[in-house]
Amino acid sequence: MVQQVTSETTIEVIYPESDGQPMADNTEQFAWIVKIKENLEILFASPADVFIAGDLFWYPVKGNPNIKQAPDTMVVFGRPKGKRSSYLQWNEDNIPPQVVFEILSPGNTLKEMTKKLQFYQRYGVEEYYIYDPAKNDLNGLLSSGDSFEVIEEMNGWVSPRLGIRFTLTPDTLEILSPTGQKFLSPLEIDQLREQERQRAERERQAKEAALQELEAASQEKEAALQELEKERDRYQELLAKLKEKGIDTDNL
């Protein structure tokens, strides 16, 4: 009797790391993506379990690579920092990004943004922020059950998850950390670092000059004491010579 063997073939699912599209459509959009992502990295540098990424594919459903989005910036609380080629949610304790940012460009269509909204709503995003630099327009949505609720007043709004404050000026959006520090561009951060370096250098030079002055004053004091000691010795020598000549120095 011949036993028939049935072979099982497992098809490997590929989750693409790129769709070949650019990260941003223009320099302003790119600058905002970098500013938000990098400043959030700085803000959450200490906690080991806050993962932040920019333009990274997020796959929420195992086995279906067609279900994906690449938020301009996403923040995941409860997942370790580290390198990833994509965010495969089933490998991340099934924790979805809680906060996402999208920076609009003229190339964004209503259909595209509607799909993103539905995706983020369906797969567990808690806070969704959309900024249009060209119009200086900021919108925010909060998860409420199975849907999003629009945040009616974004000027002065504080993110429940991030603790950052959004302030809309007549010209631009300002984002402040919980300590009141303004989100800066990499160039502004570098300029601030250079200013701090120069300030520290001036302070070092001032301290060095003060120490040199103290050392010079100490040397002058030591020289004066030595001169005084010499004068005392000369006086004692004079008194001894007078005594040798029989002069009563006590009655001088």
mmCIF file of N, CA and C in Angstrom, residues 172-230:
data_model
loop_
_atom_site.group_PDB
_atom_site.id
_atom_site.type_symbol
_atom_site.label_atom_id
_atom_site.label_comp_id
_atom_site.label_asym_id
_atom_site.label_seq_id
_atom_site.Cartn_x
_atom_site.Cartn_y
_atom_site.Cartn_z
ATOM 1 N N THR A 172 1.429 81.786 11.429
ATOM 2 C CA THR A 172 1.896 80.405 11.456
ATOM 3 C C THR A 172 1.367 79.663 12.677
ATOM 4 N N LEU A 173 1.728 78.399 12.747
ATOM 5 C CA LEU A 173 1.395 77.557 13.890
ATOM 6 C C LEU A 173 2.604 77.466 14.806
ATOM 7 N N GLU A 174 2.389 77.666 16.093
ATOM 8 C CA GLU A 174 3.431 77.453 17.086
ATOM 9 C C GLU A 174 3.010 76.292 17.978
ATOM 10 N N ILE A 175 3.961 75.415 18.247
ATOM 11 C CA ILE A 175 3.709 74.268 19.121
ATOM 12 C C ILE A 175 4.640 74.390 20.314
ATOM 13 N N LEU A 176 4.080 74.296 21.500
ATOM 14 C CA LEU A 176 4.857 74.455 22.724
ATOM 15 C C LEU A 176 4.867 73.157 23.509
ATOM 16 N N SER A 177 6.028 72.821 24.064
ATOM 17 C CA SER A 177 6.154 71.634 24.906
ATOM 18 C C SER A 177 5.457 71.891 26.240
ATOM 19 N N PRO A 178 5.278 70.861 27.075
ATOM 20 C CA PRO A 178 4.638 71.067 28.381
ATOM 21 C C PRO A 178 5.375 72.086 29.254
ATOM 22 N N THR A 179 6.674 72.300 29.011
ATOM 23 C CA THR A 179 7.443 73.279 29.787
ATOM 24 C C THR A 179 7.441 74.657 29.129
ATOM 25 N N GLY A 180 6.722 74.793 28.010
ATOM 26 C CA GLY A 180 6.629 76.083 27.350
ATOM 27 C C GLY A 180 7.681 76.328 26.293
ATOM 28 N N GLN A 181 8.513 75.323 26.018
ATOM 29 C CA GLN A 181 9.548 75.490 24.993
ATOM 30 C C GLN A 181 8.928 75.326 23.607
ATOM 31 N N LYS A 182 9.264 76.240 22.720
ATOM 32 C CA LYS A 182 8.706 76.250 21.376
ATOM 33 C C LYS A 182 9.369 75.193 20.501
ATOM 34 N N PHE A 183 8.564 74.498 19.705
ATOM 35 C CA PHE A 183 9.111 73.572 18.712
ATOM 36 C C PHE A 183 9.908 74.393 17.694
ATOM 37 N N LEU A 184 11.154 73.985 17.449
ATOM 38 C CA LEU A 184 12.035 74.708 16.554
ATOM 39 C C LEU A 184 12.449 73.847 15.376
ATOM 40 N N SER A 185 12.825 74.501 14.301
ATOM 41 C CA SER A 185 13.368 73.782 13.157
ATOM 42 C C SER A 185 14.785 73.333 13.485
ATOM 43 N N PRO A 186 15.339 72.360 12.759
ATOM 44 C CA PRO A 186 16.728 71.957 13.007
ATOM 45 C C PRO A 186 17.703 73.121 12.937
ATOM 46 N N LEU A 187 17.473 74.059 11.993
ATOM 47 C CA LEU A 187 18.355 75.226 11.884
ATOM 48 C C LEU A 187 18.256 76.094 13.127
ATOM 49 N N GLU A 188 17.027 76.317 13.608
ATOM 50 C CA GLU A 188 16.843 77.126 14.817
ATOM 51 C C GLU A 188 17.463 76.443 16.032
ATOM 52 N N ILE A 189 17.347 75.119 16.098
ATOM 53 C CA ILE A 189 17.966 74.376 17.197
ATOM 54 C C ILE A 189 19.478 74.527 17.152
ATOM 55 N N ASP A 190 20.047 74.448 15.942
ATOM 56 C CA ASP A 190 21.493 74.598 15.796
ATOM 57 C C ASP A 190 21.928 76.017 16.170
ATOM 58 N N GLN A 191 21.154 77.019 15.754
ATOM 59 C CA GLN A 191 21.485 78.402 16.111
ATOM 60 C C GLN A 191 21.404 78.608 17.622
ATOM 61 N N LEU A 192 20.386 78.016 18.236
ATOM 62 C CA LEU A 192 20.250 78.119 19.690
ATOM 63 C C LEU A 192 21.419 77.435 20.389
ATOM 64 N N ARG A 193 21.826 76.277 19.856
ATOM 65 C CA ARG A 193 22.973 75.552 20.411
ATOM 66 C C ARG A 193 24.251 76.392 20.296
ATOM 67 N N GLU A 194 24.416 77.068 19.139
ATOM 68 C CA GLU A 194 25.596 77.915 18.936
ATOM 69 C C GLU A 194 25.574 79.112 19.886
ATOM 70 N N GLN A 195 24.389 79.699 20.062
ATOM 71 C CA GLN A 195 24.269 80.810 21.009
ATOM 72 C C GLN A 195 24.625 80.362 22.425
ATOM 73 N N GLU A 196 24.172 79.169 22.791
ATOM 74 C CA GLU A 196 24.483 78.637 24.121
ATOM 75 C C GLU A 196 25.968 78.356 24.246
ATOM 76 N N ARG A 197 26.580 77.848 23.157
ATOM 77 C CA ARG A 197 28.025 77.593 23.193
ATOM 78 C C ARG A 197 28.798 78.885 23.368
ATOM 79 N N GLN A 198 28.386 79.926 22.633
ATOM 80 C CA GLN A 198 29.054 81.213 22.748
ATOM 81 C C GLN A 198 28.858 81.813 24.137
ATOM 82 N N ARG A 199 27.640 81.681 24.678
ATOM 83 C CA ARG A 199 27.388 82.186 26.028
ATOM 84 C C ARG A 199 28.261 81.467 27.048
ATOM 85 N N ALA A 200 28.356 80.129 26.907
ATOM 86 C CA ALA A 200 29.188 79.348 27.821
ATOM 87 C C ALA A 200 30.663 79.724 27.677
ATOM 88 N N GLU A 201 31.083 79.997 26.432
ATOM 89 C CA GLU A 201 32.480 80.401 26.202
ATOM 90 C C GLU A 201 32.768 81.754 26.829
ATOM 91 N N ARG A 202 31.814 82.689 26.680
ATOM 92 C CA ARG A 202 31.992 84.007 27.316
ATOM 93 C C ARG A 202 32.046 83.872 28.836
ATOM 94 N N GLU A 203 31.196 83.010 29.367
ATOM 95 C CA GLU A 203 31.189 82.783 30.813
ATOM 96 C C GLU A 203 32.501 82.158 31.271
ATOM 97 N N ARG A 204 33.020 81.214 30.483
ATOM 98 C CA ARG A 204 34.302 80.584 30.821
ATOM 99 C C ARG A 204 35.427 81.596 30.799
ATOM 100 N N GLN A 205 35.422 82.445 29.758
ATOM 101 C CA GLN A 205 36.470 83.454 29.642
ATOM 102 C C GLN A 205 36.387 84.468 30.788
ATOM 103 N N ALA A 206 35.137 84.837 31.161
ATOM 104 C CA ALA A 206 34.968 85.780 32.274
ATOM 105 C C ALA A 206 35.479 85.175 33.578
ATOM 106 N N LYS A 207 35.178 83.897 33.808
ATOM 107 C CA LYS A 207 35.662 83.227 35.020
ATOM 108 C C LYS A 207 37.187 83.130 35.008
ATOM 109 N N GLU A 208 37.730 82.836 33.824
ATOM 110 C CA GLU A 208 39.179 82.723 33.697
ATOM 111 C C GLU A 208 39.839 84.074 33.974
ATOM 112 N N ALA A 209 39.247 85.155 33.444
ATOM 113 C CA ALA A 209 39.780 86.490 33.685
ATOM 114 C C ALA A 209 39.691 86.847 35.165
ATOM 115 N N ALA A 210 38.570 86.485 35.807
ATOM 116 C CA ALA A 210 38.415 86.764 37.238
ATOM 117 C C ALA A 210 39.450 86.002 38.058
ATOM 118 N N LEU A 211 39.716 84.744 37.677
ATOM 119 C CA LEU A 211 40.726 83.954 38.377
ATOM 120 C C LEU A 211 42.117 84.556 38.195
ATOM 121 N N GLN A 212 42.378 85.045 36.970
ATOM 122 C CA GLN A 212 43.666 85.672 36.715
ATOM 123 C C GLN A 212 43.832 86.937 37.546
ATOM 124 N N GLU A 213 42.741 87.694 37.686
ATOM 125 C CA GLU A 213 42.790 88.900 38.507
ATOM 126 C C GLU A 213 43.034 88.547 39.973
ATOM 127 N N LEU A 214 42.355 87.499 40.437
ATOM 128 C CA LEU A 214 42.553 87.055 41.821
ATOM 129 C C LEU A 214 43.988 86.591 42.041
ATOM 130 N N GLU A 215 44.505 85.858 41.037
ATOM 131 C CA GLU A 215 45.879 85.370 41.144
ATOM 132 C C GLU A 215 46.867 86.527 41.155
ATOM 133 N N ALA A 216 46.617 87.554 40.300
ATOM 134 C CA ALA A 216 47.491 88.729 40.266
ATOM 135 C C ALA A 216 47.426 89.482 41.589
ATOM 136 N N ALA A 217 46.202 89.624 42.143
ATOM 137 C CA ALA A 217 46.049 90.309 43.434
ATOM 138 C C ALA A 217 46.756 89.538 44.541
ATOM 139 N N SER A 218 46.656 88.195 44.466
ATOM 140 C CA SER A 218 47.324 87.359 45.463
ATOM 141 C C SER A 218 48.838 87.510 45.371
ATOM 142 N N GLN A 219 49.328 87.560 44.117
ATOM 143 C CA GLN A 219 50.770 87.730 43.933
ATOM 144 C C GLN A 219 51.242 89.103 44.434
ATOM 145 N N GLU A 220 50.426 90.139 44.194
ATOM 146 C CA GLU A 220 50.763 91.473 44.678
ATOM 147 C C GLU A 220 50.786 91.495 46.213
ATOM 148 N N LYS A 221 49.809 90.813 46.824
ATOM 149 C CA LYS A 221 49.755 90.751 48.277
ATOM 150 C C LYS A 221 50.970 90.021 48.826
ATOM 151 N N GLU A 222 51.343 88.915 48.161
ATOM 152 C CA GLU A 222 52.505 88.144 48.593
ATOM 153 C C GLU A 222 53.777 88.972 48.463
ATOM 154 N N ALA A 223 53.898 89.736 47.365
ATOM 155 C CA ALA A 223 55.074 90.598 47.167
ATOM 156 C C ALA A 223 55.134 91.682 48.237
ATOM 157 N N ALA A 224 53.963 92.260 48.585
ATOM 158 C CA ALA A 224 53.924 93.291 49.626
ATOM 159 C C ALA A 224 54.327 92.724 50.973
ATOM 160 N N LEU A 225 53.860 91.512 51.268
ATOM 161 C CA LEU A 225 54.232 90.871 52.540
ATOM 162 C C LEU A 225 55.735 90.593 52.594
ATOM 163 N N GLN A 226 56.272 90.128 51.460
ATOM 164 C CA GLN A 226 57.717 89.866 51.412
ATOM 165 C C GLN A 226 58.522 91.156 51.600
ATOM 166 N N GLU A 227 58.051 92.241 50.981
ATOM 167 C CA GLU A 227 58.732 93.530 51.139
ATOM 168 C C GLU A 227 58.647 94.025 52.578
ATOM 169 N N LEU A 228 57.490 93.803 53.194
ATOM 170 C CA LEU A 228 57.310 94.185 54.604
ATOM 171 C C LEU A 228 58.226 93.373 55.494
ATOM 172 N N GLU A 229 58.384 92.085 55.168
ATOM 173 C CA GLU A 229 59.280 91.217 55.943
ATOM 174 C C GLU A 229 60.729 91.696 55.810
ATOM 175 N N LYS A 230 61.104 92.127 54.605
ATOM 176 C CA LYS A 230 62.463 92.640 54.391
ATOM 177 C C LYS A 230 62.693 93.928 55.193
#
